[in-house]
Short mmCIF file of C-alpha atoms in Angstrom, two decimals:
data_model
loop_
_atom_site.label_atom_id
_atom_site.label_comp_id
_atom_site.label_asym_id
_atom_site.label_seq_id
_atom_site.Cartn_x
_atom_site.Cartn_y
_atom_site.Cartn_z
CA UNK A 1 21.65 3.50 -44.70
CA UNK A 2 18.76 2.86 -42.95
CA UNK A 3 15.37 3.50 -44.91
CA UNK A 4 12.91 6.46 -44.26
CA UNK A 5 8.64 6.94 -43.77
CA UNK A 6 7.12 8.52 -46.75
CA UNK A 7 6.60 11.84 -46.68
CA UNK A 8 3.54 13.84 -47.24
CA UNK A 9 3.09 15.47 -50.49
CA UNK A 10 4.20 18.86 -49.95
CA UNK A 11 7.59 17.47 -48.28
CA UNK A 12 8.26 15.52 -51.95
CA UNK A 13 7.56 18.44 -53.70
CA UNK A 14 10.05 20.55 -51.81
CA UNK A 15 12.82 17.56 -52.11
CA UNK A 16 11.97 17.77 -55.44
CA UNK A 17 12.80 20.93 -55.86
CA UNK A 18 15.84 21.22 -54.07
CA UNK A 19 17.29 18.53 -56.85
CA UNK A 20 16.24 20.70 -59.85
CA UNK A 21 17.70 23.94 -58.35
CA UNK A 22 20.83 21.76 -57.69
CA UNK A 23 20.81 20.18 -61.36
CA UNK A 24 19.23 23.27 -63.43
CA UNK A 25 21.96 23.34 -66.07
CA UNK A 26 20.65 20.07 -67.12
CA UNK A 27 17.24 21.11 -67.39
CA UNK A 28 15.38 19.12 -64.61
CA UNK A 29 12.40 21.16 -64.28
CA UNK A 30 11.94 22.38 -68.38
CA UNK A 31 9.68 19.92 -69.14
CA UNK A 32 7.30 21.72 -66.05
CA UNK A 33 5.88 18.29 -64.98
CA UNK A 34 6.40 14.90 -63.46
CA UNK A 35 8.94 12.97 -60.94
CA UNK A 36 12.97 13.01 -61.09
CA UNK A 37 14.65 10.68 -63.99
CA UNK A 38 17.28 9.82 -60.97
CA UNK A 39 17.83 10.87 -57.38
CA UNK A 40 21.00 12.81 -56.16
CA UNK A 41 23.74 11.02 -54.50
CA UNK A 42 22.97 10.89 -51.04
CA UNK A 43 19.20 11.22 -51.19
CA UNK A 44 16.24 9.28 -50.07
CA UNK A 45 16.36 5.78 -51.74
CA UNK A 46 13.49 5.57 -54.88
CA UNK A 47 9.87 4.96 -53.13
CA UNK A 48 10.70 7.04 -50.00
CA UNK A 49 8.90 10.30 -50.83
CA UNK A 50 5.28 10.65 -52.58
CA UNK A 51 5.28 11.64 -56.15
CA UNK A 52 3.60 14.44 -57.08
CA UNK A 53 3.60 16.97 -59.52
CA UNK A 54 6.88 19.58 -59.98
CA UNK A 55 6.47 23.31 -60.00
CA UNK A 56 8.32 25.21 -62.95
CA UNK A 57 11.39 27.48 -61.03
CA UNK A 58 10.37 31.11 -62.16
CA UNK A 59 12.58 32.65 -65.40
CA UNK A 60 16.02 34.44 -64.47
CA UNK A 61 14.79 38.10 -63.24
CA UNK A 62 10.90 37.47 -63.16
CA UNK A 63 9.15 37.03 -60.60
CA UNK A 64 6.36 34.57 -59.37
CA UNK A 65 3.11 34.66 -58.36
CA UNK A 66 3.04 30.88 -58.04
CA UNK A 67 3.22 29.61 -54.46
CA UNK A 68 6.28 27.74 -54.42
CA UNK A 69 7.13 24.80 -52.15
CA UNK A 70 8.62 25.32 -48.39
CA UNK A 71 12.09 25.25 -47.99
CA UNK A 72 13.57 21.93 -47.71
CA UNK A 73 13.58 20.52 -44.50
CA UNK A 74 17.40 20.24 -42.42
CA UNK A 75 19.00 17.10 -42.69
CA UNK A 76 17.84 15.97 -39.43
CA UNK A 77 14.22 15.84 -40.44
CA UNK A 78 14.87 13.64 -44.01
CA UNK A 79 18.36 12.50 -44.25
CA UNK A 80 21.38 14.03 -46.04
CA UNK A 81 20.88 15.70 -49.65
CA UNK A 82 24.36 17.18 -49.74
CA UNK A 83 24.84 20.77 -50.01
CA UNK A 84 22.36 23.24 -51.52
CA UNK A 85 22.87 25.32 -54.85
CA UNK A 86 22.63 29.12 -54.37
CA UNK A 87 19.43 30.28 -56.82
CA UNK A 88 20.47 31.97 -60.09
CA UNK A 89 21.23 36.27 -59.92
CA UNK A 90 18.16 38.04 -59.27
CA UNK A 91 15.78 34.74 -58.67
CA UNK A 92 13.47 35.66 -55.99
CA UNK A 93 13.51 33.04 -52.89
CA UNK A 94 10.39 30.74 -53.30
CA UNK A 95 7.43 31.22 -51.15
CA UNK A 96 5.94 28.71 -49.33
CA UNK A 97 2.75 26.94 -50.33
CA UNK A 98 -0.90 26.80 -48.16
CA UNK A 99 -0.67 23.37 -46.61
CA UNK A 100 -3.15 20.93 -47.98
CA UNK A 101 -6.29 20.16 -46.54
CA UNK A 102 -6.12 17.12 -44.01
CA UNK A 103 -2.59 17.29 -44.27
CA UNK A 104 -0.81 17.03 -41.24
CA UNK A 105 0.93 19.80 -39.66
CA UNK A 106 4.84 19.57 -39.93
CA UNK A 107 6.77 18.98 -36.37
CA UNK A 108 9.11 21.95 -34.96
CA UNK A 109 12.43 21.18 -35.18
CA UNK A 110 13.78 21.16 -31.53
CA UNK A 111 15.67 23.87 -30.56
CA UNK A 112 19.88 23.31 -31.05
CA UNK A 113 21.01 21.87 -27.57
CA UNK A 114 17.33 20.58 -26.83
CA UNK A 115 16.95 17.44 -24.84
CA UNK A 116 15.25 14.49 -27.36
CA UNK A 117 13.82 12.63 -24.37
CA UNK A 118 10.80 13.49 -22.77
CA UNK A 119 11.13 15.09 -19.31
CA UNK A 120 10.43 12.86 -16.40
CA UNK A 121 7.43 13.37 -14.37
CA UNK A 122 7.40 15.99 -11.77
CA UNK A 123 7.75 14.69 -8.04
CA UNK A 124 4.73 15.15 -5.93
CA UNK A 125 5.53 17.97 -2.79
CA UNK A 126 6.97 16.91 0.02
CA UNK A 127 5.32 17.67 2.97
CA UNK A 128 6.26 21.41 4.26
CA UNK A 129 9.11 21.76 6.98
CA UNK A 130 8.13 21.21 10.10
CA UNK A 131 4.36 19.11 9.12
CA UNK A 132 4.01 16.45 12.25
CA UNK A 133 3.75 13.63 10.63
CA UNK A 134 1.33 10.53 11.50
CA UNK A 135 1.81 9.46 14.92
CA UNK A 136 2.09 5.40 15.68
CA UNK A 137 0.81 4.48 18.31
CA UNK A 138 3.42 3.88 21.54
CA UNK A 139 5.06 0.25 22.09
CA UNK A 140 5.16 -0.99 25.58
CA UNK A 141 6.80 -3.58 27.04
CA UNK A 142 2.92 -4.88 27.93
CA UNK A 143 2.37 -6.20 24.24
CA UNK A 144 6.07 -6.77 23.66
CA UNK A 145 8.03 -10.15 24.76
CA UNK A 146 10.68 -9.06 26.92
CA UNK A 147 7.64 -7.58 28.97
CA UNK A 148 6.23 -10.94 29.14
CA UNK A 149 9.34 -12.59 30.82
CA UNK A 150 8.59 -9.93 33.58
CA UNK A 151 5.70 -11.89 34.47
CA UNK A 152 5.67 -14.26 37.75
CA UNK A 153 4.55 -16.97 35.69
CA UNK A 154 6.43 -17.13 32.58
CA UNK A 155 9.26 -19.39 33.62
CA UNK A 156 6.97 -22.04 34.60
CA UNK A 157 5.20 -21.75 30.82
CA UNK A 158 8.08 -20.72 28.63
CA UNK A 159 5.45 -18.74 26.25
CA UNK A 160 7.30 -18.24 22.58
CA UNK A 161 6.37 -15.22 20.06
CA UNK A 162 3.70 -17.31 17.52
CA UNK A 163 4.20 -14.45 14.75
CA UNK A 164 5.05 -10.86 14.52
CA UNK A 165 3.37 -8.22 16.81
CA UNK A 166 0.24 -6.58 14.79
CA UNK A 167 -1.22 -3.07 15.56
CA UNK A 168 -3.99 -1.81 13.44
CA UNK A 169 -6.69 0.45 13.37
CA UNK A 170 -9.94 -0.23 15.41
CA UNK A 171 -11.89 3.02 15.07
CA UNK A 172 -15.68 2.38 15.33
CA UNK A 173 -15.10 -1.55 15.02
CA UNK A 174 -15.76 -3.74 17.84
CA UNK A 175 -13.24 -6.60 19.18
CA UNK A 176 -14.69 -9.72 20.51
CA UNK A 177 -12.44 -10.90 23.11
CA UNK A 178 -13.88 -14.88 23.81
CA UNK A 179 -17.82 -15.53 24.03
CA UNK A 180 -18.72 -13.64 26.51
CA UNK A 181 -16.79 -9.69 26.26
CA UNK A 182 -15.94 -7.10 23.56
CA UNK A 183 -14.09 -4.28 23.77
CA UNK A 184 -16.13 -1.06 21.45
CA UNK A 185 -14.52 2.51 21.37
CA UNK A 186 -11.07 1.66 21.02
CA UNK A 187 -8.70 3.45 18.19
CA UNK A 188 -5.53 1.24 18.03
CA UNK A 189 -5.54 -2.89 18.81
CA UNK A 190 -2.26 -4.05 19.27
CA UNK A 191 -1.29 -8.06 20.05
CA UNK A 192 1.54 -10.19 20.02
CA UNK A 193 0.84 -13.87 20.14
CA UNK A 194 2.36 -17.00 22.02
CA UNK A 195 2.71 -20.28 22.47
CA UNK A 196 3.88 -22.96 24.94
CA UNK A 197 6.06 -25.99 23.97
CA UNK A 198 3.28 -28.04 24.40
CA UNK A 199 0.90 -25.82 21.91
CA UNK A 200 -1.58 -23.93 24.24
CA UNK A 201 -1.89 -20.49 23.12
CA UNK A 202 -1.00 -17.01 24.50
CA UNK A 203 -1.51 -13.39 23.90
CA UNK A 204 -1.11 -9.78 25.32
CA UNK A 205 -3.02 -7.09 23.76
CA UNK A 206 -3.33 -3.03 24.34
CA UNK A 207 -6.22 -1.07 23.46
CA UNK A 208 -5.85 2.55 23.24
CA UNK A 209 -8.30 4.91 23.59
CA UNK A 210 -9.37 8.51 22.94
CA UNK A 211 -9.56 9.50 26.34
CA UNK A 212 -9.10 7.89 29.53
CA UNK A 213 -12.73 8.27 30.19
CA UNK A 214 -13.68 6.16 26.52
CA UNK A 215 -11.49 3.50 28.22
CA UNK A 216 -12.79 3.91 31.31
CA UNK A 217 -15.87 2.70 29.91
CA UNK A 218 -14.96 0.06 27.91
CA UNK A 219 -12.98 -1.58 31.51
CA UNK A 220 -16.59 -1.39 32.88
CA UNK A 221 -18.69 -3.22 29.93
CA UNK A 222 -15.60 -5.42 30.23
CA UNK A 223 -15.91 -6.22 34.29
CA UNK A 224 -19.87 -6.99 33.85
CA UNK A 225 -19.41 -9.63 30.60
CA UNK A 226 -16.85 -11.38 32.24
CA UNK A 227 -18.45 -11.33 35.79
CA UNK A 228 -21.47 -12.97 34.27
CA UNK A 229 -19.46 -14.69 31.55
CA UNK A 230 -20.56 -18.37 33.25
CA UNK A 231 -23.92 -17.84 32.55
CA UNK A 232 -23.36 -16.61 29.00
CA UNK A 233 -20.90 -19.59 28.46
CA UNK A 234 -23.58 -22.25 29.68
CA UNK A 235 -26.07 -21.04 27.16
CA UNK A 236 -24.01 -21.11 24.33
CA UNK A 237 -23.15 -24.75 25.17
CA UNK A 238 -27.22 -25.27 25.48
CA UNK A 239 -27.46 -23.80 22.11
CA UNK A 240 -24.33 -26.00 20.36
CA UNK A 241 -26.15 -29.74 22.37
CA UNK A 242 -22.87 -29.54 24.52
CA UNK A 243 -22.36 -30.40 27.63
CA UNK A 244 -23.12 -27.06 30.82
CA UNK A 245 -20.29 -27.68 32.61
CA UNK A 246 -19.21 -24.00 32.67
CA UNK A 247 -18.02 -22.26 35.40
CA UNK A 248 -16.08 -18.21 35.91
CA UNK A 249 -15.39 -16.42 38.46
CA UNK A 250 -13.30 -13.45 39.36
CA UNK A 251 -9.76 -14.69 40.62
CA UNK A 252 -7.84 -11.38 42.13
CA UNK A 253 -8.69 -7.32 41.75
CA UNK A 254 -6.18 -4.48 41.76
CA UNK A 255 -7.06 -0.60 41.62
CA UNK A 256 -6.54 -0.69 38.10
CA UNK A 257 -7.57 -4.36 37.08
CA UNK A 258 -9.08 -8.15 37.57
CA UNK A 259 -8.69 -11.18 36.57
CA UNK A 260 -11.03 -14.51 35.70
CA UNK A 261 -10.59 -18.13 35.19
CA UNK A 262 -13.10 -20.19 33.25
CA UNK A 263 -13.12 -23.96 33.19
CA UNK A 264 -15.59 -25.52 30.71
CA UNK A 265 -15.94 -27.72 27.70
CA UNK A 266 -15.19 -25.62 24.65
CA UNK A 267 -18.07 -25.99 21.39
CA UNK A 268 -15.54 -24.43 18.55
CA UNK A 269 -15.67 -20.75 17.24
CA UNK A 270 -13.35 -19.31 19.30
CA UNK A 271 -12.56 -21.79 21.78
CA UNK A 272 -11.40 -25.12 21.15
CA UNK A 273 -13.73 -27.98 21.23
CA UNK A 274 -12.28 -29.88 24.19
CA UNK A 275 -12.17 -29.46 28.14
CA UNK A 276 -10.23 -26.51 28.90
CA UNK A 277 -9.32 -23.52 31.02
CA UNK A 278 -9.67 -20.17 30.08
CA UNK A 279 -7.50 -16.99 31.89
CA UNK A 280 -7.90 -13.64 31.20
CA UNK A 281 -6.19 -10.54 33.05
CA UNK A 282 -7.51 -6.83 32.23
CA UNK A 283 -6.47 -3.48 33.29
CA UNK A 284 -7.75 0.31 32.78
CA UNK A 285 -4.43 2.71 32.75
CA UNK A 286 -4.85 6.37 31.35
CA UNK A 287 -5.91 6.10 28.23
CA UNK A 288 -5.26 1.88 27.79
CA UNK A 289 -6.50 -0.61 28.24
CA UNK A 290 -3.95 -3.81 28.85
CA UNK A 291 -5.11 -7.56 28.44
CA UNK A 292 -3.36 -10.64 28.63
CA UNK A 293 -4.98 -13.90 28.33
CA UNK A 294 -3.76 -18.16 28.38
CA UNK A 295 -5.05 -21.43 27.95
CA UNK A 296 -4.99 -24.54 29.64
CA UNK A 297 -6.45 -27.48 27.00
CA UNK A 298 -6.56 -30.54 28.54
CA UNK A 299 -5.56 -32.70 25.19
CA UNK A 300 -2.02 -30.34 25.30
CA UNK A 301 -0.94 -31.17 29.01
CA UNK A 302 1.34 -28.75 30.28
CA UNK A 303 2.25 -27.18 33.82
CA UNK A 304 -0.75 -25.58 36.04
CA UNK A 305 -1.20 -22.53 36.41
CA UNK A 306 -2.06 -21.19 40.17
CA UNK A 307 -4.79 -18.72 40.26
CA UNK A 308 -3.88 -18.01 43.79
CA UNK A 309 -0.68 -16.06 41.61
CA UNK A 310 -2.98 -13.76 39.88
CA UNK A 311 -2.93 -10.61 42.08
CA UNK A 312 0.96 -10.38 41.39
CA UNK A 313 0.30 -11.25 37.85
CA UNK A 314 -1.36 -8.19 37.05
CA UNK A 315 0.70 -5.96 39.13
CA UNK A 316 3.36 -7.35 37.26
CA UNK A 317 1.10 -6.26 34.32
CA UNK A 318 0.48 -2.76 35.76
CA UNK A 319 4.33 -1.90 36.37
CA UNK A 320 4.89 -3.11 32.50
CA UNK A 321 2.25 -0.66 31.39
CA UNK A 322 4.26 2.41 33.10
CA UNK A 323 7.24 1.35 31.02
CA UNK A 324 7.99 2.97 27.70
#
């Protein structure tokens, strides 16, 4: 039988009495003081309850004014005592006693059928019927790499996805796009990268806006950094004891978008530190604005590009950003 946690005083004292009441014709409780000789059969083992002091039972037909212990406690609280003695004719049923200071408070007995494991925790609410939830922003086929196979150019290169597509939130941050432009205003960035068997690097990006007139205005800051991006790109090579070999210029213009080419000799950062050549394609739809940009380093040989293709590169790009 598994052993028990001693009990606090007025506990022993009513286990106590429940094994006088059930012995009384031997005379447990005449001598009016001290602890059990023996315990019942079926009691707590010797050491498992507190000793203490026994309260006389009251005289056949008189009663009390004693406090008497509580009742003895169910089975379930201290283990099987086997079944109680009625009291003797006309014994009054014992009262029970004031608990003792500092003593702790006996626990309720849980209710018959009650659960004995806690409850789990509630659920939070789940949003009310018909809540719109958060909106993502829309995937085109512009930042997406069955859009990029639509481009004139991409058999010749054979870009390949380098890494998932990202799409995070830009609000009040501003994206630098190479060393010369930014892009400030947007909401939403989204990019996939690429790369060409030979290792020269890739990417299309969207930026969406708040309103096509916020990305309006970021297409314009855009057109003046990269229309003076040589100049910008020669002092930065000043600064870094490089060679000024830059050189930019504006290779097609749509409606909607333009496009530059940039040959110089990187100084690190953001560019590679080697001779390359730099291509970048932007256009202002709606709301959007739609980049895609490549890289020609000369220590990665690969096929040249032709900038004489770039007008039909970015209206390849402006069909793609129609498509949802």
């Amino acid at each position: 039988m598994p052993g028990y946690t001693h009990r606090s005083t007025l506990t022993a004292v009513s286990a106590v009495l429940a094994l006088c009441t059930a012995v009384v014709v031997t005379g447990c409780a005449a001598s009016g003081t001290g602890t059990p000789a023996a315990v019942a059969s079926g009691a707590n083992p010797p050491g498992a309850l507190s000793s203490t002091t026994a309260t006389p039972l009251p005289e056949k037909g008189v009663e009390t004014t004693a406090a008497a212990p509580a009742p003895v406690p169910d089975a379930a609280e201290v283990g099987p005592v086997g079944t109680p003695t009625p009291l003797p004719p006309g014994a009054s049923p014992p009262k029970a006693l004031p608990p003792e200071a500092g003593a702790p408070a006996p626990l309720a007995a849980p209710a018959a059928g009650a659960p004995t494991t806690p409850k789990p925790p509630v659920a939070a609410p789940s949003p009310a019927a018909g809540a719109p939830a958060a909106e993502a922003p829309a995937l085109t086929p512009a930042v997406q790499p069955a859009g990029l196979a639509q481009l004139p150019i991409a058999p010749k290169f054979d870009w390949k996805p380098d890494g998932p597509l990202s799409s995070q939130d830009v609000s009040g941050r501003k994206i630098t796009l190479n060393e010369c432009a930014s892009i400030v205003g947007a909401v939403t960035w989204q990019q996939q990268g690429y790369r060409t068997a030979t290792g020269n690097p890739a990417g299309q990006q969207l930026f969406s806006f708040p309103a096509p007139e916020s990305a309006h205005a970021a297409y314009q800051q855009l057109l003046a950094a990269m229309d003076g991006c040589q100049e910008s790109s020669r002092q930065l090579q000043a600064r870094q004891a490089a060679p000024q070999d830059a050189t930019a210029a504006r290779t097609a213009a749509t409606a909607d978008g333009a496009s530059w080419v940039r040959k110089w000799t990187g100084v690190g950062g953001m560019s590679a530190p080697d001779q390359q050549t730099n291509h970048l394609y932007a256009l202002q739809q709606g709301a959007v604005l739609t980049l895609f940009q490549f890289d020609e380093l000369n220590e990665r040989p690969g096929p040249a590009h032709d900038v004489g293709t770039d007008a039909s590169v970015l209206t390849a790009l402006a069909a793609l950003g129609t498509q949802h």
